[in-house]
Structure formats: C-alpha cells, structure tokens
Amino acid sequence: MKLKKLLKTAAVATALSVTPFVAFGEDSYHIGVSVPSADHGWTAGLLWWARQASEDLSAKYPDIEFTILAANSGTAQVGDVEDLRVRQIDALVILPHNPATLQQVIAETYQDGIYTVVVDRELETPTQDVFLAGDNPGMGEQAAKYMAEAMGGDGNVVVIEGPSIPINSQRVNAFNAEMERHPGITILDSQSGEWNPQTSLNVMEDMLARHPHIDAVWAGDDDALKGVLTAIEESGRDDIKILVGGGGSKDVIGMIRDNHPIVKATVTYPPNMIASGIALAVHGVRGEKMGDMYHGVPSRMVLAADPITADNADEFYEPDAAY
C-alpha cells in the first residue's frame, strides 16, 4: 500500500481514537461496500448481490479483499463509512441510505483519494469517481409502451406509485408522457403505495371500490405488485387483464415464466447494480480499462430499463437471488 495512503489512514484512525488495522500488501486492495439494511425485497436483493459479487471477484482477483456493511439508517451508514475508512479501504462502493445525510462523509472519502463509486441515489453535489444507476425514466416509459401495446391502445389504467421522492417522479412522469401518445387510454387514478405490499394492497382496494372497470394496472415496483395482485384476487374482479410491475424480482419473473393470467411483464431496475458498482471499483482502483475500451472506467453509467415478458423471462430469472 502506498505511503501516502498509510499516512492518511493513520491520521483518520488517530482522529477517531482507534488503533489502525494492519495494512494489506503492497499490491493488494481493500474495497469497502456500504448498503442500506435489507428492510424490503429490493434492498434484500441488494445485499445478496453485494455478497455474491465479493465472492465472485475475490476468486477472480486474489489481490482484492472486501468488507460489506449494511446500515438501517443514514446516520448508521455514516458510522459504517467512517469504520471502513479506519479499516484502510482503497475504494468505497456505496448506495446511500439518504444522500443528504451521506454527502459530507462521502465527499471526505473521495477527497482523501479513496476511489469512490456511488450507486443508485445521486448526491446533490457529485463527489465520486463513478456514479452508477438504473434508468428511472426508462422504467416508466418501457412499462407504458408494453401496456399500451398489450391493451391495443384502448382502455382504463390505474397506477400504484412509489413514495414522493425524485426517482418515483421520474418513473411516473415518463409513464404518463408515453401514455399521452395513446389517446384511447385513460389513466383513471394514480396514488402512492409506498413500494410496500400492504400499503399497495390497501390503495388498490380503494381503487377497486371507486372504479367499476379497470383494464390494466401499473405497479411501479414488484413488491407493490404483490399487494395489488392480492387485492385483485380477493375482490373477485375479472375485468383487469394486465398487471405490470417494476424492478425485476425473481417472484414476479417466475409468475411471468409460468404464464400468470394477468401478471404479464415487469421492467428491470436490478439490485445487482451494486455488483456492477463493485466490479467498477475493482477495475478503477487497479487502474485498468474495461474490456476493449480505450479509456478507463466511465465516470457515469445508467443501466438499461429492459422489459421482461414471457419471451425473455428465462434470461433474467435468478432462482437463488434474494429478490
């Protein structure tokens, strides 16, 4: 490990009154990974993929060691990042619990020369080597395109949104913009189910009570889709022919593979983006190019929003994944 890095880490450890860990070898690297705790399906998948990537990449690159920490709040995650710094990490891969809370500690990490990859939730003031995220507008657009075609450009739709945060707005705005291109389709209602199965069930029950005929439902999250599906099944309604989700969970992909009567599609917003972020950190910290690229690791990457239907569900199905 370079002398500058050793001196920097020792200074951090002294400031925190913690004895520094023993440094790795001259040609080895320590990558710290910080994610939110597995409090719902998508974040459970996130943690599963972080661990899977660390196993795969450790086997491929013996000079890399990983430490993965999960936090149940933004404040706890700040503590985790500080802990990783004391452990003399060479790179940090982080999906911020709350970007505003993590802004300062991520900035300090980056400014201290630690290779930094921020995943999914962008900082207000970008301070990283790489930002990697899913395509939120693409997620809404692809869901709308599939539904419009499946509906033959005509019918009534209701939308189960997520919480009032920017990425939900990006998804819903893109969905609405695409649906405006299909004048035969009416969006009857759009309410937040908080990306939560129980909340989405309750919201869908209310929509079913107020709207006598619904042709299709977009639940912008696969966890929410499960609650919506339960509400539809318990109501005994048979007017709803199409239910589309978002995220790409193995449960929903499994329904699609099994030709479910109304669960026909979802759109990827894959938790394995954290695994890709870890892979980027491996190449970045080692100063490598990716594949046949003529440049180093890109500074900004947006993953495609891929529709998953019966035609391609097998390609995306990961039976061992947590999500």
PDB file of C-alpha atoms in Angstrom:
ATOM      1  CA  MET A   1       0.000   0.000   0.000  1.00  0.00           C
ATOM      2  CA  LYS A   2       1.338   3.450  -0.898  1.00  0.00           C
ATOM      3  CA  LEU A   3       2.951   5.503   1.892  1.00  0.00           C
ATOM      4  CA  LYS A   4       0.547   8.419   1.291  1.00  0.00           C
ATOM      5  CA  LYS A   5      -2.387   6.062   1.836  1.00  0.00           C
ATOM      6  CA  LEU A   6      -0.861   4.657   5.025  1.00  0.00           C
ATOM      7  CA  LEU A   7      -0.228   8.116   6.457  1.00  0.00           C
ATOM      8  CA  LYS A   8      -3.745   9.231   5.536  1.00  0.00           C
ATOM      9  CA  THR A   9      -5.347   6.176   7.167  1.00  0.00           C
ATOM     10  CA  ALA A  10      -3.249   6.515  10.282  1.00  0.00           C
ATOM     11  CA  ALA A  11      -4.362  10.133  10.619  1.00  0.00           C
ATOM     12  CA  VAL A  12      -8.023   9.115  10.335  1.00  0.00           C
ATOM     13  CA  ALA A  13      -7.567   6.347  12.892  1.00  0.00           C
ATOM     14  CA  THR A  14      -5.865   8.692  15.339  1.00  0.00           C
ATOM     15  CA  ALA A  15      -8.618  11.267  14.994  1.00  0.00           C
ATOM     16  CA  LEU A  16     -11.174   8.567  15.850  1.00  0.00           C
ATOM     17  CA  SER A  17      -9.046   7.188  18.683  1.00  0.00           C
ATOM     18  CA  VAL A  18      -8.931   3.764  17.074  1.00  0.00           C
ATOM     19  CA  THR A  19      -5.821   1.708  16.511  1.00  0.00           C
ATOM     20  CA  PRO A  20      -5.218   1.329  12.782  1.00  0.00           C
ATOM     21  CA  PHE A  21      -5.721  -2.081  11.212  1.00  0.00           C
ATOM     22  CA  VAL A  22      -2.686  -3.822   9.746  1.00  0.00           C
ATOM     23  CA  ALA A  23      -2.188  -2.690   6.159  1.00  0.00           C
ATOM     24  CA  PHE A  24      -2.648  -5.012   3.216  1.00  0.00           C
ATOM     25  CA  GLY A  25       0.285  -5.894   0.995  1.00  0.00           C
ATOM     26  CA  GLU A  26       1.897  -3.531  -1.480  1.00  0.00           C
ATOM     27  CA  ASP A  27      -0.034  -4.979  -4.418  1.00  0.00           C
ATOM     28  CA  SER A  28      -3.352  -5.693  -2.681  1.00  0.00           C
ATOM     29  CA  TYR A  29      -6.521  -3.633  -2.355  1.00  0.00           C
ATOM     30  CA  HIS A  30      -9.301  -3.407   0.185  1.00  0.00           C
ATOM     31  CA  ILE A  31     -12.759  -2.412  -1.093  1.00  0.00           C
ATOM     32  CA  GLY A  32     -15.447  -1.348   1.362  1.00  0.00           C
ATOM     33  CA  VAL A  33     -19.110  -1.719   0.436  1.00  0.00           C
ATOM     34  CA  SER A  34     -21.866   0.159   2.278  1.00  0.00           C
ATOM     35  CA  VAL A  35     -25.563  -0.500   1.642  1.00  0.00           C
ATOM     36  CA  PRO A  36     -28.894   0.008   3.425  1.00  0.00           C
ATOM     37  CA  SER A  37     -30.175  -2.881   5.531  1.00  0.00           C
ATOM     38  CA  ALA A  38     -32.455  -5.454   3.910  1.00  0.00           C
ATOM     39  CA  ASP A  39     -35.752  -3.895   5.020  1.00  0.00           C
ATOM     40  CA  HIS A  40     -37.709  -4.928   1.901  1.00  0.00           C
ATOM     41  CA  GLY A  41     -37.338  -7.078  -1.182  1.00  0.00           C
ATOM     42  CA  TRP A  42     -35.186  -4.801  -3.304  1.00  0.00           C
ATOM     43  CA  THR A  43     -32.679  -3.994  -0.561  1.00  0.00           C
ATOM     44  CA  ALA A  44     -32.537  -7.683   0.380  1.00  0.00           C
ATOM     45  CA  GLY A  45     -31.550  -8.309  -3.213  1.00  0.00           C
ATOM     46  CA  LEU A  46     -29.003  -5.529  -2.977  1.00  0.00           C
ATOM     47  CA  LEU A  47     -27.235  -7.156  -0.034  1.00  0.00           C
ATOM     48  CA  TRP A  48     -27.399 -10.596  -1.682  1.00  0.00           C
ATOM     49  CA  TRP A  49     -25.759  -9.293  -4.850  1.00  0.00           C
ATOM     50  CA  ALA A  50     -23.082  -7.404  -2.889  1.00  0.00           C
ATOM     51  CA  ARG A  51     -22.096 -10.631  -1.171  1.00  0.00           C
ATOM     52  CA  GLN A  52     -22.276 -12.606  -4.422  1.00  0.00           C
ATOM     53  CA  ALA A  53     -20.039 -10.100  -6.212  1.00  0.00           C
ATOM     54  CA  SER A  54     -17.495 -10.129  -3.394  1.00  0.00           C
ATOM     55  CA  GLU A  55     -17.278 -13.929  -3.598  1.00  0.00           C
ATOM     56  CA  ASP A  56     -17.012 -13.989  -7.381  1.00  0.00           C
ATOM     57  CA  LEU A  57     -14.476 -11.189  -7.620  1.00  0.00           C
ATOM     58  CA  SER A  58     -12.360 -12.416  -4.707  1.00  0.00           C
ATOM     59  CA  ALA A  59     -11.950 -15.701  -6.545  1.00  0.00           C
ATOM     60  CA  LYS A  60     -11.026 -13.919  -9.777  1.00  0.00           C
ATOM     61  CA  TYR A  61      -8.771 -11.254  -8.248  1.00  0.00           C
ATOM     62  CA  PRO A  62      -6.763 -12.663  -5.302  1.00  0.00           C
ATOM     63  CA  ASP A  63      -5.304  -9.196  -4.644  1.00  0.00           C
ATOM     64  CA  ILE A  64      -8.734  -7.811  -3.674  1.00  0.00           C
ATOM     65  CA  GLU A  65     -10.382  -8.079  -0.268  1.00  0.00           C
ATOM     66  CA  PHE A  66     -13.904  -6.876   0.534  1.00  0.00           C
ATOM     67  CA  THR A  67     -15.744  -5.656   3.605  1.00  0.00           C
ATOM     68  CA  ILE A  68     -19.539  -5.292   3.335  1.00  0.00           C
ATOM     69  CA  LEU A  69     -21.573  -3.354   5.887  1.00  0.00           C
ATOM     70  CA  ALA A  70     -25.354  -2.754   5.980  1.00  0.00           C
ATOM     71  CA  ALA A  71     -26.973   0.109   7.900  1.00  0.00           C
ATOM     72  CA  ASN A  72     -30.575   0.676   8.990  1.00  0.00           C
ATOM     73  CA  SER A  73     -30.399   4.478   8.772  1.00  0.00           C
ATOM     74  CA  GLY A  74     -28.440   7.281   7.166  1.00  0.00           C
ATOM     75  CA  THR A  75     -26.777   8.107  10.484  1.00  0.00           C
ATOM     76  CA  ALA A  76     -25.719   4.493  10.984  1.00  0.00           C
ATOM     77  CA  GLN A  77     -24.342   4.423   7.455  1.00  0.00           C
ATOM     78  CA  VAL A  78     -22.183   7.469   8.175  1.00  0.00           C
ATOM     79  CA  GLY A  79     -20.693   5.449  11.029  1.00  0.00           C
ATOM     80  CA  ASP A  80     -20.131   2.487   8.714  1.00  0.00           C
ATOM     81  CA  VAL A  81     -18.235   4.621   6.198  1.00  0.00           C
ATOM     82  CA  GLU A  82     -16.078   6.038   8.969  1.00  0.00           C
ATOM     83  CA  ASP A  83     -15.408   2.470  10.143  1.00  0.00           C
ATOM     84  CA  LEU A  84     -14.417   1.422   6.628  1.00  0.00           C
ATOM     85  CA  ARG A  85     -12.016   4.353   6.414  1.00  0.00           C
ATOM     86  CA  VAL A  86     -10.342   3.203   9.626  1.00  0.00           C
ATOM     87  CA  ARG A  87     -10.026  -0.236   8.071  1.00  0.00           C
ATOM     88  CA  GLN A  88      -7.813   1.332   5.384  1.00  0.00           C
ATOM     89  CA  ILE A  89     -10.023   0.838   2.355  1.00  0.00           C
ATOM     90  CA  ASP A  90      -8.650   1.715  -1.061  1.00  0.00           C
ATOM     91  CA  ALA A  91     -12.119   2.036  -2.582  1.00  0.00           C
ATOM     92  CA  LEU A  92     -15.655   2.684  -1.363  1.00  0.00           C
ATOM     93  CA  VAL A  93     -18.802   1.437  -3.099  1.00  0.00           C
ATOM     94  CA  ILE A  94     -21.904   2.947  -1.540  1.00  0.00           C
ATOM     95  CA  LEU A  95     -25.626   3.081  -2.116  1.00  0.00           C
ATOM     96  CA  PRO A  96     -26.574   5.966   0.181  1.00  0.00           C
ATOM     97  CA  HIS A  97     -29.450   5.401   2.564  1.00  0.00           C
ATOM     98  CA  ASN A  98     -30.100   9.124   2.371  1.00  0.00           C
ATOM     99  CA  PRO A  99     -27.848  11.120   0.023  1.00  0.00           C
ATOM    100  CA  ALA A 100     -28.145  14.342   2.038  1.00  0.00           C
ATOM    101  CA  THR A 101     -27.015  12.604   5.226  1.00  0.00           C
ATOM    102  CA  LEU A 102     -24.112  10.862   3.471  1.00  0.00           C
ATOM    103  CA  GLN A 103     -22.941  13.820   1.366  1.00  0.00           C
ATOM    104  CA  GLN A 104     -20.202  15.015   3.726  1.00  0.00           C
ATOM    105  CA  VAL A 105     -18.660  11.666   4.641  1.00  0.00           C
ATOM    106  CA  ILE A 106     -18.637  10.517   1.001  1.00  0.00           C
ATOM    107  CA  ALA A 107     -17.058  13.812  -0.042  1.00  0.00           C
ATOM    108  CA  GLU A 108     -14.372  13.441   2.610  1.00  0.00           C
ATOM    109  CA  THR A 109     -13.677   9.884   1.459  1.00  0.00           C
ATOM    110  CA  TYR A 110     -13.363  10.914  -2.174  1.00  0.00           C
ATOM    111  CA  GLN A 111     -11.236  13.954  -1.386  1.00  0.00           C
ATOM    112  CA  ASP A 112      -8.863  11.765   0.626  1.00  0.00           C
ATOM    113  CA  GLY A 113      -8.037   9.802  -2.517  1.00  0.00           C
ATOM    114  CA  ILE A 114     -10.185   6.734  -1.866  1.00  0.00           C
ATOM    115  CA  TYR A 115     -11.697   5.514  -5.130  1.00  0.00           C
ATOM    116  CA  THR A 116     -15.425   6.144  -4.739  1.00  0.00           C
ATOM    117  CA  VAL A 117     -18.387   4.593  -6.559  1.00  0.00           C
ATOM    118  CA  VAL A 118     -21.854   5.926  -5.702  1.00  0.00           C
ATOM    119  CA  VAL A 119     -24.763   3.690  -6.731  1.00  0.00           C
ATOM    120  CA  ASP A 120     -28.433   4.484  -7.437  1.00  0.00           C
ATOM    121  CA  ARG A 121     -29.003   7.579  -5.284  1.00  0.00           C
ATOM    122  CA  GLU A 122     -27.148  10.592  -6.571  1.00  0.00           C
ATOM    123  CA  LEU A 123     -25.541  13.136  -4.291  1.00  0.00           C
ATOM    124  CA  GLU A 124     -26.673  16.743  -4.598  1.00  0.00           C
ATOM    125  CA  THR A 125     -23.027  17.719  -5.063  1.00  0.00           C
ATOM    126  CA  PRO A 126     -21.352  14.906  -7.020  1.00  0.00           C
ATOM    127  CA  THR A 127     -18.170  13.815  -5.265  1.00  0.00           C
ATOM    128  CA  GLN A 128     -17.191  10.441  -6.661  1.00  0.00           C
ATOM    129  CA  ASP A 129     -15.140   8.734  -9.322  1.00  0.00           C
ATOM    130  CA  VAL A 130     -18.136   6.849 -10.739  1.00  0.00           C
ATOM    131  CA  PHE A 131     -21.911   7.182 -10.484  1.00  0.00           C
ATOM    132  CA  LEU A 132     -23.939   4.100 -11.483  1.00  0.00           C
ATOM    133  CA  ALA A 133     -27.733   3.960 -11.541  1.00  0.00           C
ATOM    134  CA  GLY A 134     -30.789   2.402 -13.087  1.00  0.00           C
ATOM    135  CA  ASP A 135     -32.848   4.176 -15.717  1.00  0.00           C
ATOM    136  CA  ASN A 136     -35.820   5.575 -13.798  1.00  0.00           C
ATOM    137  CA  PRO A 137     -37.477   7.422 -16.715  1.00  0.00           C
ATOM    138  CA  GLY A 138     -36.842   4.385 -18.898  1.00  0.00           C
ATOM    139  CA  MET A 139     -38.563   2.190 -16.342  1.00  0.00           C
ATOM    140  CA  GLY A 140     -41.805   4.183 -16.616  1.00  0.00           C
ATOM    141  CA  GLU A 141     -41.557   4.565 -20.378  1.00  0.00           C
ATOM    142  CA  GLN A 142     -40.999   0.859 -21.027  1.00  0.00           C
ATOM    143  CA  ALA A 143     -43.887  -0.133 -18.758  1.00  0.00           C
ATOM    144  CA  ALA A 144     -46.210   2.256 -20.605  1.00  0.00           C
ATOM    145  CA  LYS A 145     -45.083   1.061 -24.030  1.00  0.00           C
ATOM    146  CA  TYR A 146     -45.714  -2.557 -23.132  1.00  0.00           C
ATOM    147  CA  MET A 147     -49.112  -1.814 -21.597  1.00  0.00           C
ATOM    148  CA  ALA A 148     -50.269   0.362 -24.489  1.00  0.00           C
ATOM    149  CA  GLU A 149     -49.419  -2.334 -26.998  1.00  0.00           C
ATOM    150  CA  ALA A 150     -50.945  -5.119 -24.909  1.00  0.00           C
ATOM    151  CA  MET A 151     -54.138  -3.071 -24.488  1.00  0.00           C
ATOM    152  CA  GLY A 152     -54.369  -2.361 -28.178  1.00  0.00           C
ATOM    153  CA  GLY A 153     -54.153   1.361 -27.449  1.00  0.00           C
ATOM    154  CA  ASP A 154     -57.518   1.445 -25.668  1.00  0.00           C
ATOM    155  CA  GLY A 155     -58.788   1.076 -22.087  1.00  0.00           C
ATOM    156  CA  ASN A 156     -58.581   2.244 -18.477  1.00  0.00           C
ATOM    157  CA  VAL A 157     -55.409   2.206 -16.384  1.00  0.00           C
ATOM    158  CA  VAL A 158     -54.660   2.830 -12.720  1.00  0.00           C
ATOM    159  CA  VAL A 159     -51.178   3.490 -11.349  1.00  0.00           C
ATOM    160  CA  ILE A 160     -49.712   2.489  -7.989  1.00  0.00           C
ATOM    161  CA  GLU A 161     -46.810   4.887  -7.474  1.00  0.00           C
ATOM    162  CA  GLY A 162     -43.948   4.885  -5.011  1.00  0.00           C
ATOM    163  CA  PRO A 163     -43.138   7.437  -2.298  1.00  0.00           C
ATOM    164  CA  SER A 164     -42.811  11.153  -3.038  1.00  0.00           C
ATOM    165  CA  ILE A 165     -39.144  11.120  -3.996  1.00  0.00           C
ATOM    166  CA  PRO A 166     -37.419  12.236  -7.218  1.00  0.00           C
ATOM    167  CA  ILE A 167     -36.895   8.780  -8.702  1.00  0.00           C
ATOM    168  CA  ASN A 168     -40.598   7.967  -8.361  1.00  0.00           C
ATOM    169  CA  SER A 169     -41.479  11.223 -10.110  1.00  0.00           C
ATOM    170  CA  GLN A 170     -39.074  10.373 -12.933  1.00  0.00           C
ATOM    171  CA  ARG A 171     -40.756   6.997 -13.411  1.00  0.00           C
ATOM    172  CA  VAL A 172     -44.328   8.276 -13.246  1.00  0.00           C
ATOM    173  CA  ASN A 173     -43.712  11.333 -15.424  1.00  0.00           C
ATOM    174  CA  ALA A 174     -42.183   9.163 -18.142  1.00  0.00           C
ATOM    175  CA  PHE A 175     -45.075   6.692 -17.883  1.00  0.00           C
ATOM    176  CA  ASN A 176     -47.635   9.483 -18.227  1.00  0.00           C
ATOM    177  CA  ALA A 177     -45.758  11.078 -21.135  1.00  0.00           C
ATOM    178  CA  GLU A 178     -45.788   7.811 -23.066  1.00  0.00           C
ATOM    179  CA  MET A 179     -49.470   7.207 -22.324  1.00  0.00           C
ATOM    180  CA  GLU A 180     -50.310  10.661 -23.717  1.00  0.00           C
ATOM    181  CA  ARG A 181     -49.270   9.263 -27.100  1.00  0.00           C
ATOM    182  CA  HIS A 182     -52.196   6.830 -26.869  1.00  0.00           C
ATOM    183  CA  PRO A 183     -55.408   8.888 -26.699  1.00  0.00           C
ATOM    184  CA  GLY A 184     -57.566   5.793 -26.377  1.00  0.00           C
ATOM    185  CA  ILE A 185     -56.064   5.020 -22.962  1.00  0.00           C
ATOM    186  CA  THR A 186     -57.345   6.798 -19.855  1.00  0.00           C
ATOM    187  CA  ILE A 187     -55.393   6.949 -16.597  1.00  0.00           C
ATOM    188  CA  LEU A 188     -58.231   6.754 -14.073  1.00  0.00           C
ATOM    189  CA  ASP A 189     -56.181   7.133 -10.920  1.00  0.00           C
ATOM    190  CA  SER A 190     -52.603   7.382  -9.646  1.00  0.00           C
ATOM    191  CA  GLN A 191     -51.753   7.013  -5.955  1.00  0.00           C
ATOM    192  CA  SER A 192     -48.781   6.080  -3.823  1.00  0.00           C
ATOM    193  CA  GLY A 193     -48.437   2.583  -2.446  1.00  0.00           C
ATOM    194  CA  GLU A 194     -45.022   3.482  -0.999  1.00  0.00           C
ATOM    195  CA  TRP A 195     -43.484   0.481  -2.842  1.00  0.00           C
ATOM    196  CA  ASN A 196     -44.892  -1.546   0.037  1.00  0.00           C
ATOM    197  CA  PRO A 197     -47.065  -4.670  -0.402  1.00  0.00           C
ATOM    198  CA  GLN A 198     -49.552  -3.912   2.396  1.00  0.00           C
ATOM    199  CA  THR A 199     -49.908  -0.222   1.571  1.00  0.00           C
ATOM    200  CA  SER A 200     -50.341  -1.068  -2.114  1.00  0.00           C
ATOM    201  CA  LEU A 201     -52.978  -3.661  -1.246  1.00  0.00           C
ATOM    202  CA  ASN A 202     -54.931  -1.038   0.705  1.00  0.00           C
ATOM    203  CA  VAL A 203     -54.640   1.541  -2.079  1.00  0.00           C
ATOM    204  CA  MET A 204     -55.712  -0.981  -4.702  1.00  0.00           C
ATOM    205  CA  GLU A 205     -58.740  -1.997  -2.629  1.00  0.00           C
ATOM    206  CA  ASP A 206     -59.797   1.647  -2.594  1.00  0.00           C
ATOM    207  CA  MET A 207     -59.301   1.964  -6.356  1.00  0.00           C
ATOM    208  CA  LEU A 208     -61.353  -1.176  -6.980  1.00  0.00           C
ATOM    209  CA  ALA A 209     -64.171   0.239  -4.880  1.00  0.00           C
ATOM    210  CA  ARG A 210     -64.184   3.548  -6.781  1.00  0.00           C
ATOM    211  CA  HIS A 211     -63.616   2.394 -10.358  1.00  0.00           C
ATOM    212  CA  PRO A 212     -66.079  -0.176 -11.734  1.00  0.00           C
ATOM    213  CA  HIS A 213     -63.985  -1.030 -14.785  1.00  0.00           C
ATOM    214  CA  ILE A 214     -60.189  -1.208 -14.919  1.00  0.00           C
ATOM    215  CA  ASP A 215     -58.335  -2.860 -17.786  1.00  0.00           C
ATOM    216  CA  ALA A 216     -54.745  -2.659 -16.570  1.00  0.00           C
ATOM    217  CA  VAL A 217     -52.621  -1.699 -13.567  1.00  0.00           C
ATOM    218  CA  TRP A 218     -49.075  -0.457 -13.419  1.00  0.00           C
ATOM    219  CA  ALA A 219     -47.441  -1.080 -10.056  1.00  0.00           C
ATOM    220  CA  GLY A 220     -44.084   0.657 -10.365  1.00  0.00           C
ATOM    221  CA  ASP A 221     -42.417  -1.834  -8.018  1.00  0.00           C
ATOM    222  CA  ASP A 222     -42.554  -5.633  -7.829  1.00  0.00           C
ATOM    223  CA  ASP A 223     -43.107  -5.652  -4.053  1.00  0.00           C
ATOM    224  CA  ALA A 224     -46.085  -3.354  -4.586  1.00  0.00           C
ATOM    225  CA  LEU A 225     -47.335  -5.632  -7.366  1.00  0.00           C
ATOM    226  CA  LYS A 226     -47.776  -8.470  -4.864  1.00  0.00           C
ATOM    227  CA  GLY A 227     -50.115  -6.343  -2.743  1.00  0.00           C
ATOM    228  CA  VAL A 228     -52.032  -5.190  -5.813  1.00  0.00           C
ATOM    229  CA  LEU A 229     -52.410  -8.762  -7.017  1.00  0.00           C
ATOM    230  CA  THR A 230     -53.773  -9.867  -3.642  1.00  0.00           C
ATOM    231  CA  ALA A 231     -56.359  -7.080  -3.693  1.00  0.00           C
ATOM    232  CA  ILE A 232     -57.479  -8.030  -7.203  1.00  0.00           C
ATOM    233  CA  GLU A 233     -57.717 -11.729  -6.372  1.00  0.00           C
ATOM    234  CA  GLU A 234     -59.655 -11.104  -3.154  1.00  0.00           C
ATOM    235  CA  SER A 235     -62.099  -8.801  -4.942  1.00  0.00           C
ATOM    236  CA  GLY A 236     -63.089 -11.469  -7.450  1.00  0.00           C
ATOM    237  CA  ARG A 237     -62.888  -8.878 -10.243  1.00  0.00           C
ATOM    238  CA  ASP A 238     -62.173 -10.249 -13.715  1.00  0.00           C
ATOM    239  CA  ASP A 239     -62.022  -7.002 -15.698  1.00  0.00           C
ATOM    240  CA  ILE A 240     -58.285  -6.446 -15.072  1.00  0.00           C
ATOM    241  CA  LYS A 241     -56.323  -8.317 -17.722  1.00  0.00           C
ATOM    242  CA  ILE A 242     -52.836  -6.811 -17.404  1.00  0.00           C
ATOM    243  CA  LEU A 243     -50.680  -6.178 -14.337  1.00  0.00           C
ATOM    244  CA  VAL A 244     -47.165  -4.799 -14.905  1.00  0.00           C
ATOM    245  CA  GLY A 245     -44.517  -4.321 -12.222  1.00  0.00           C
ATOM    246  CA  GLY A 246     -41.061  -2.843 -11.903  1.00  0.00           C
ATOM    247  CA  GLY A 247     -37.717  -3.961 -10.520  1.00  0.00           C
ATOM    248  CA  GLY A 248     -37.343  -7.485 -11.838  1.00  0.00           C
ATOM    249  CA  SER A 249     -37.839  -9.624  -8.725  1.00  0.00           C
ATOM    250  CA  LYS A 250     -37.478 -13.374  -9.095  1.00  0.00           C
ATOM    251  CA  ASP A 251     -41.023 -13.905  -7.757  1.00  0.00           C
ATOM    252  CA  VAL A 252     -42.604 -11.721 -10.419  1.00  0.00           C
ATOM    253  CA  ILE A 253     -40.338 -13.058 -13.151  1.00  0.00           C
ATOM    254  CA  GLY A 254     -41.397 -16.527 -12.007  1.00  0.00           C
ATOM    255  CA  MET A 255     -45.053 -15.582 -12.452  1.00  0.00           C
ATOM    256  CA  ILE A 256     -44.321 -14.315 -15.942  1.00  0.00           C
ATOM    257  CA  ARG A 257     -42.419 -17.519 -16.806  1.00  0.00           C
ATOM    258  CA  ASP A 258     -45.374 -19.574 -15.567  1.00  0.00           C
ATOM    259  CA  ASN A 259     -47.814 -17.656 -17.786  1.00  0.00           C
ATOM    260  CA  HIS A 260     -49.730 -15.977 -14.955  1.00  0.00           C
ATOM    261  CA  PRO A 261     -53.214 -14.905 -16.110  1.00  0.00           C
ATOM    262  CA  ILE A 262     -52.642 -11.179 -15.503  1.00  0.00           C
ATOM    263  CA  VAL A 263     -49.010 -10.646 -14.386  1.00  0.00           C
ATOM    264  CA  LYS A 264     -47.581 -10.215 -17.848  1.00  0.00           C
ATOM    265  CA  ALA A 265     -44.467  -8.044 -17.547  1.00  0.00           C
ATOM    266  CA  THR A 266     -42.059  -6.149 -15.357  1.00  0.00           C
ATOM    267  CA  VAL A 267     -39.175  -3.782 -16.120  1.00  0.00           C
ATOM    268  CA  THR A 268     -35.666  -4.120 -14.766  1.00  0.00           C
ATOM    269  CA  TYR A 269     -34.296  -1.890 -12.045  1.00  0.00           C
ATOM    270  CA  PRO A 270     -31.858  -4.514 -10.890  1.00  0.00           C
ATOM    271  CA  PRO A 271     -30.402  -4.697  -7.381  1.00  0.00           C
ATOM    272  CA  ASN A 272     -27.382  -6.345  -8.990  1.00  0.00           C
ATOM    273  CA  MET A 273     -26.356  -2.802  -9.910  1.00  0.00           C
ATOM    274  CA  ILE A 274     -24.419  -2.892  -6.625  1.00  0.00           C
ATOM    275  CA  ALA A 275     -22.455  -5.869  -8.010  1.00  0.00           C
ATOM    276  CA  SER A 276     -21.654  -3.866 -11.139  1.00  0.00           C
ATOM    277  CA  GLY A 277     -20.575  -0.970  -8.940  1.00  0.00           C
ATOM    278  CA  ILE A 278     -18.209  -3.290  -7.079  1.00  0.00           C
ATOM    279  CA  ALA A 279     -16.778  -4.562 -10.365  1.00  0.00           C
ATOM    280  CA  LEU A 280     -16.203  -0.974 -11.492  1.00  0.00           C
ATOM    281  CA  ALA A 281     -14.345  -0.278  -8.248  1.00  0.00           C
ATOM    282  CA  VAL A 282     -12.116  -3.323  -8.804  1.00  0.00           C
ATOM    283  CA  HIS A 283     -11.059  -2.085 -12.237  1.00  0.00           C
ATOM    284  CA  GLY A 284     -10.864   1.533 -11.153  1.00  0.00           C
ATOM    285  CA  VAL A 285      -8.692   1.015  -8.100  1.00  0.00           C
ATOM    286  CA  ARG A 286      -6.351  -1.205 -10.113  1.00  0.00           C
ATOM    287  CA  GLY A 287      -6.106   1.422 -12.857  1.00  0.00           C
ATOM    288  CA  GLU A 288      -7.483  -0.897 -15.518  1.00  0.00           C
ATOM    289  CA  LYS A 289      -9.591  -0.397 -18.606  1.00  0.00           C
ATOM    290  CA  MET A 290     -12.827  -2.317 -19.018  1.00  0.00           C
ATOM    291  CA  GLY A 291     -12.862  -4.921 -21.764  1.00  0.00           C
ATOM    292  CA  ASP A 292     -11.781  -3.438 -25.075  1.00  0.00           C
ATOM    293  CA  MET A 293     -12.448   0.183 -24.109  1.00  0.00           C
ATOM    294  CA  TYR A 294      -9.754   2.699 -24.980  1.00  0.00           C
ATOM    295  CA  HIS A 295     -10.430   4.720 -21.842  1.00  0.00           C
ATOM    296  CA  GLY A 296     -10.590   3.848 -18.173  1.00  0.00           C
ATOM    297  CA  VAL A 297     -13.751   3.218 -16.169  1.00  0.00           C
ATOM    298  CA  PRO A 298     -16.597   5.579 -17.232  1.00  0.00           C
ATOM    299  CA  SER A 299     -17.466   8.278 -14.712  1.00  0.00           C
ATOM    300  CA  ARG A 300     -21.226   7.877 -15.162  1.00  0.00           C
ATOM    301  CA  MET A 301     -23.243   4.817 -16.149  1.00  0.00           C
ATOM    302  CA  VAL A 302     -27.010   4.336 -16.491  1.00  0.00           C
ATOM    303  CA  LEU A 303     -28.220   0.759 -16.826  1.00  0.00           C
ATOM    304  CA  ALA A 304     -30.866  -0.033 -19.418  1.00  0.00           C
ATOM    305  CA  ALA A 305     -34.508  -0.483 -18.394  1.00  0.00           C
ATOM    306  CA  ASP A 306     -35.321  -3.829 -20.013  1.00  0.00           C
ATOM    307  CA  PRO A 307     -38.903  -5.075 -20.318  1.00  0.00           C
ATOM    308  CA  ILE A 308     -39.252  -8.649 -19.057  1.00  0.00           C
ATOM    309  CA  THR A 309     -42.003 -10.677 -20.701  1.00  0.00           C
ATOM    310  CA  ALA A 310     -42.681 -14.338 -21.364  1.00  0.00           C
ATOM    311  CA  ASP A 311     -40.366 -14.073 -24.368  1.00  0.00           C
ATOM    312  CA  ASN A 312     -37.235 -13.312 -22.351  1.00  0.00           C
ATOM    313  CA  ALA A 313     -38.041 -14.114 -18.699  1.00  0.00           C
ATOM    314  CA  ASP A 314     -35.636 -17.057 -18.613  1.00  0.00           C
ATOM    315  CA  GLU A 315     -32.717 -14.711 -19.335  1.00  0.00           C
ATOM    316  CA  PHE A 316     -33.403 -12.659 -16.192  1.00  0.00           C
ATOM    317  CA  TYR A 317     -34.512 -15.378 -13.767  1.00  0.00           C
ATOM    318  CA  GLU A 318     -32.061 -15.943 -10.891  1.00  0.00           C
ATOM    319  CA  PRO A 319     -33.641 -18.590  -8.619  1.00  0.00           C
ATOM    320  CA  ASP A 320     -31.078 -18.258  -5.835  1.00  0.00           C
ATOM    321  CA  ALA A 321     -31.299 -14.474  -5.536  1.00  0.00           C
ATOM    322  CA  ALA A 322     -32.962 -12.853  -2.534  1.00  0.00           C
ATOM    323  CA  TYR A 323     -35.059 -10.670  -4.861  1.00  0.00           C
TER     324      TYR A 323
END
